[in-house]
Amino acid sequence: MKNFKDFKSFNNHIGLQEPLDEDIDVGYYDPSNMLLKSDPVIVDFYRISFKINFIDKSADDGKPITAVFFNSPNRANGWDVEPSYTGMYLQLSKKIIEKNRFLFKNYLDYGEHEALYLTENEIQEIKIIFDLMFKYYQENQINYEVLISYVHVLISLVEAFYKRQFSTHPKEYNHILSDFQQLLNEYYNQPVSQIPSVQYFADKLDLTPNYLGDIIKHFTQKSAIENIHEVVIKRATTLLKENSTLNNADVAYELGFDYPNYFAKFFKKNLGLTPKQYRSEVLKRQKQ
């Protein structure tokens, strides 16, 4: 599998213009001169693509869509598309992201198939910001401050549009929420070697952790990790109440904790009592 370390080699491979900078690259798509089919490749930087009337030949319906797509480092992506779309792209080095991480949202780590579908008004707003960004990018002296400010505005728009998508198309996300909750509730029906994590459920559902986490947060008003911790605590209290032969270490290992001390801290943080104190309180109430 090909792994592209920089904008220049990737752009040359797929037929995009040569970048003007090593840390940020802004441009417009010209599919008539681009590679339209490729086996999966990996890029060592972040890509945001805005594609209008885009047709993916591998899609079931083959209908054109207008959407924002993301590709992050170490995430393979292949394609087979029609040359009928237009659009824009923004490429950011890991160095730029790390230096300005506070400006960016989870979306940069979304997968290619976790797209944001845009309305006509939304794409027009994005075009305005993108045209301004391209103008400053084309200047002889690239102004990073201005460019990063526009990137921040762009990402903020994406955040608002994703919230709109989650709210206006709940049926498309209900199955993700229900599958997550079912997997979570069934987690302790089998022996486990670790406590449940967002990554574990994202892998099971073939989603990126950030995308899954944002969906769970939107529909439950709690983060994915908060939902997970609630189930872990519920299981812990059940074991402490119903299995008097298990000591705290046994309970910790039963839940998937590597260290009993970490379990005790986790338990106290969530319930305000240590496992030992909780069990004592339960026994006291049972005797009353």
PDB file of N, CA, C and O in Angstrom, residues 236 239-255 259-261 263-264 274-276 279:
ATOM      1  N   ALA A 236     -20.199  -3.012  38.646  1.00  0.00           N
ATOM      2  CA  ALA A 236     -19.381  -3.065  39.864  1.00  0.00           C
ATOM      3  C   ALA A 236     -20.260  -3.145  41.107  1.00  0.00           C
ATOM      4  O   ALA A 236     -20.006  -3.959  42.011  1.00  0.00           O
ATOM      5  N   LEU A 239     -21.802  -6.619  41.461  1.00  0.00           N
ATOM      6  CA  LEU A 239     -20.851  -7.609  41.957  1.00  0.00           C
ATOM      7  C   LEU A 239     -20.580  -7.425  43.450  1.00  0.00           C
ATOM      8  O   LEU A 239     -20.492  -8.398  44.204  1.00  0.00           O
ATOM      9  N   LEU A 240     -20.442  -6.181  43.882  1.00  0.00           N
ATOM     10  CA  LEU A 240     -20.162  -5.913  45.293  1.00  0.00           C
ATOM     11  C   LEU A 240     -21.347  -6.285  46.190  1.00  0.00           C
ATOM     12  O   LEU A 240     -21.163  -6.751  47.317  1.00  0.00           O
ATOM     13  N   LYS A 241     -22.557  -6.104  45.681  1.00  0.00           N
ATOM     14  CA  LYS A 241     -23.756  -6.413  46.481  1.00  0.00           C
ATOM     15  C   LYS A 241     -24.076  -7.903  46.498  1.00  0.00           C
ATOM     16  O   LYS A 241     -24.487  -8.446  47.524  1.00  0.00           O
ATOM     17  N   GLU A 242     -23.908  -8.553  45.361  1.00  0.00           N
ATOM     18  CA  GLU A 242     -24.420  -9.921  45.219  1.00  0.00           C
ATOM     19  C   GLU A 242     -23.362 -11.007  45.336  1.00  0.00           C
ATOM     20  O   GLU A 242     -23.702 -12.201  45.362  1.00  0.00           O
ATOM     21  N   ASN A 243     -22.092 -10.647  45.402  1.00  0.00           N
ATOM     22  CA  ASN A 243     -21.026 -11.659  45.471  1.00  0.00           C
ATOM     23  C   ASN A 243     -20.095 -11.338  46.642  1.00  0.00           C
ATOM     24  O   ASN A 243     -19.008 -10.792  46.465  1.00  0.00           O
ATOM     25  N   SER A 244     -20.528 -11.710  47.830  1.00  0.00           N
ATOM     26  CA  SER A 244     -19.752 -11.396  49.038  1.00  0.00           C
ATOM     27  C   SER A 244     -18.430 -12.155  49.094  1.00  0.00           C
ATOM     28  O   SER A 244     -17.522 -11.783  49.827  1.00  0.00           O
ATOM     29  N   THR A 245     -18.310 -13.229  48.293  1.00  0.00           N
ATOM     30  CA  THR A 245     -17.058 -14.002  48.297  1.00  0.00           C
ATOM     31  C   THR A 245     -15.962 -13.313  47.490  1.00  0.00           C
ATOM     32  O   THR A 245     -14.787 -13.670  47.607  1.00  0.00           O
ATOM     33  N   LEU A 246     -16.350 -12.346  46.662  1.00  0.00           N
ATOM     34  CA  LEU A 246     -15.359 -11.628  45.842  1.00  0.00           C
ATOM     35  C   LEU A 246     -14.778 -10.464  46.629  1.00  0.00           C
ATOM     36  O   LEU A 246     -15.521  -9.640  47.173  1.00  0.00           O
ATOM     37  N   ASN A 247     -13.450 -10.391  46.699  1.00  0.00           N
ATOM     38  CA  ASN A 247     -12.850  -9.213  47.318  1.00  0.00           C
ATOM     39  C   ASN A 247     -12.712  -8.111  46.273  1.00  0.00           C
ATOM     40  O   ASN A 247     -13.041  -8.308  45.088  1.00  0.00           O
ATOM     41  N   ASN A 248     -12.212  -6.959  46.665  1.00  0.00           N
ATOM     42  CA  ASN A 248     -12.135  -5.819  45.750  1.00  0.00           C
ATOM     43  C   ASN A 248     -11.273  -6.113  44.524  1.00  0.00           C
ATOM     44  O   ASN A 248     -11.579  -5.695  43.404  1.00  0.00           O
ATOM     45  N   ALA A 249     -10.178  -6.845  44.734  1.00  0.00           N
ATOM     46  CA  ALA A 249      -9.307  -7.189  43.614  1.00  0.00           C
ATOM     47  C   ALA A 249     -10.041  -8.100  42.631  1.00  0.00           C
ATOM     48  O   ALA A 249      -9.926  -7.928  41.409  1.00  0.00           O
ATOM     49  N   ASP A 250     -10.803  -9.067  43.157  1.00  0.00           N
ATOM     50  CA  ASP A 250     -11.563  -9.968  42.286  1.00  0.00           C
ATOM     51  C   ASP A 250     -12.562  -9.183  41.431  1.00  0.00           C
ATOM     52  O   ASP A 250     -12.715  -9.437  40.234  1.00  0.00           O
ATOM     53  N   VAL A 251     -13.234  -8.239  42.081  1.00  0.00           N
ATOM     54  CA  VAL A 251     -14.209  -7.409  41.357  1.00  0.00           C
ATOM     55  C   VAL A 251     -13.511  -6.590  40.272  1.00  0.00           C
ATOM     56  O   VAL A 251     -13.999  -6.480  39.141  1.00  0.00           O
ATOM     57  N   ALA A 252     -12.366  -6.032  40.623  1.00  0.00           N
ATOM     58  CA  ALA A 252     -11.615  -5.221  39.658  1.00  0.00           C
ATOM     59  C   ALA A 252     -11.249  -6.032  38.419  1.00  0.00           C
ATOM     60  O   ALA A 252     -11.463  -5.592  37.286  1.00  0.00           O
ATOM     61  N   TYR A 253     -10.718  -7.237  38.648  1.00  0.00           N
ATOM     62  CA  TYR A 253     -10.317  -8.079  37.516  1.00  0.00           C
ATOM     63  C   TYR A 253     -11.535  -8.555  36.724  1.00  0.00           C
ATOM     64  O   TYR A 253     -11.472  -8.677  35.496  1.00  0.00           O
ATOM     65  N   GLU A 254     -12.635  -8.788  37.417  1.00  0.00           N
ATOM     66  CA  GLU A 254     -13.877  -9.210  36.752  1.00  0.00           C
ATOM     67  C   GLU A 254     -14.371  -8.125  35.787  1.00  0.00           C
ATOM     68  O   GLU A 254     -14.939  -8.408  34.747  1.00  0.00           O
ATOM     69  N   LEU A 255     -14.125  -6.886  36.140  1.00  0.00           N
ATOM     70  CA  LEU A 255     -14.559  -5.749  35.324  1.00  0.00           C
ATOM     71  C   LEU A 255     -13.579  -5.418  34.205  1.00  0.00           C
ATOM     72  O   LEU A 255     -13.907  -4.633  33.311  1.00  0.00           O
ATOM     73  N   TYR A 259      -5.441  -3.054  37.462  1.00  0.00           N
ATOM     74  CA  TYR A 259      -4.951  -2.812  38.811  1.00  0.00           C
ATOM     75  C   TYR A 259      -6.112  -2.504  39.754  1.00  0.00           C
ATOM     76  O   TYR A 259      -6.906  -1.582  39.473  1.00  0.00           O
ATOM     77  N   PRO A 260      -6.228  -3.220  40.875  1.00  0.00           N
ATOM     78  CA  PRO A 260      -7.301  -2.966  41.853  1.00  0.00           C
ATOM     79  C   PRO A 260      -7.309  -1.523  42.357  1.00  0.00           C
ATOM     80  O   PRO A 260      -8.383  -0.961  42.594  1.00  0.00           O
ATOM     81  N   ASN A 261      -6.134  -0.924  42.519  1.00  0.00           N
ATOM     82  CA  ASN A 261      -6.081   0.454  43.007  1.00  0.00           C
ATOM     83  C   ASN A 261      -6.740   1.427  42.036  1.00  0.00           C
ATOM     84  O   ASN A 261      -7.390   2.390  42.456  1.00  0.00           O
ATOM     85  N   PHE A 263      -9.175   0.644  39.985  1.00  0.00           N
ATOM     86  CA  PHE A 263     -10.606   0.403  40.134  1.00  0.00           C
ATOM     87  C   PHE A 263     -11.155   1.157  41.343  1.00  0.00           C
ATOM     88  O   PHE A 263     -12.216   1.786  41.274  1.00  0.00           O
ATOM     89  N   ALA A 264     -10.441   1.101  42.477  1.00  0.00           N
ATOM     90  CA  ALA A 264     -10.898   1.776  43.699  1.00  0.00           C
ATOM     91  C   ALA A 264     -11.015   3.284  43.481  1.00  0.00           C
ATOM     92  O   ALA A 264     -11.997   3.912  43.910  1.00  0.00           O
ATOM     93  N   THR A 274     -15.337   4.324  48.504  1.00  0.00           N
ATOM     94  CA  THR A 274     -14.479   3.254  48.009  1.00  0.00           C
ATOM     95  C   THR A 274     -15.335   1.999  47.878  1.00  0.00           C
ATOM     96  O   THR A 274     -16.427   1.913  48.472  1.00  0.00           O
ATOM     97  N   PRO A 275     -14.898   1.002  47.114  1.00  0.00           N
ATOM     98  CA  PRO A 275     -15.660  -0.255  47.025  1.00  0.00           C
ATOM     99  C   PRO A 275     -15.924  -0.859  48.410  1.00  0.00           C
ATOM    100  O   PRO A 275     -17.026  -1.371  48.677  1.00  0.00           O
ATOM    101  N   LYS A 276     -14.933  -0.784  49.277  1.00  0.00           N
ATOM    102  CA  LYS A 276     -15.082  -1.343  50.631  1.00  0.00           C
ATOM    103  C   LYS A 276     -16.157  -0.587  51.408  1.00  0.00           C
ATOM    104  O   LYS A 276     -17.007  -1.194  52.078  1.00  0.00           O
ATOM    105  N   ARG A 279     -19.661  -1.463  49.998  1.00  0.00           N
ATOM    106  CA  ARG A 279     -20.123  -2.780  50.449  1.00  0.00           C
ATOM    107  C   ARG A 279     -20.573  -2.720  51.915  1.00  0.00           C
ATOM    108  O   ARG A 279     -21.584  -3.314  52.289  1.00  0.00           O
TER     109      ARG A 279
END
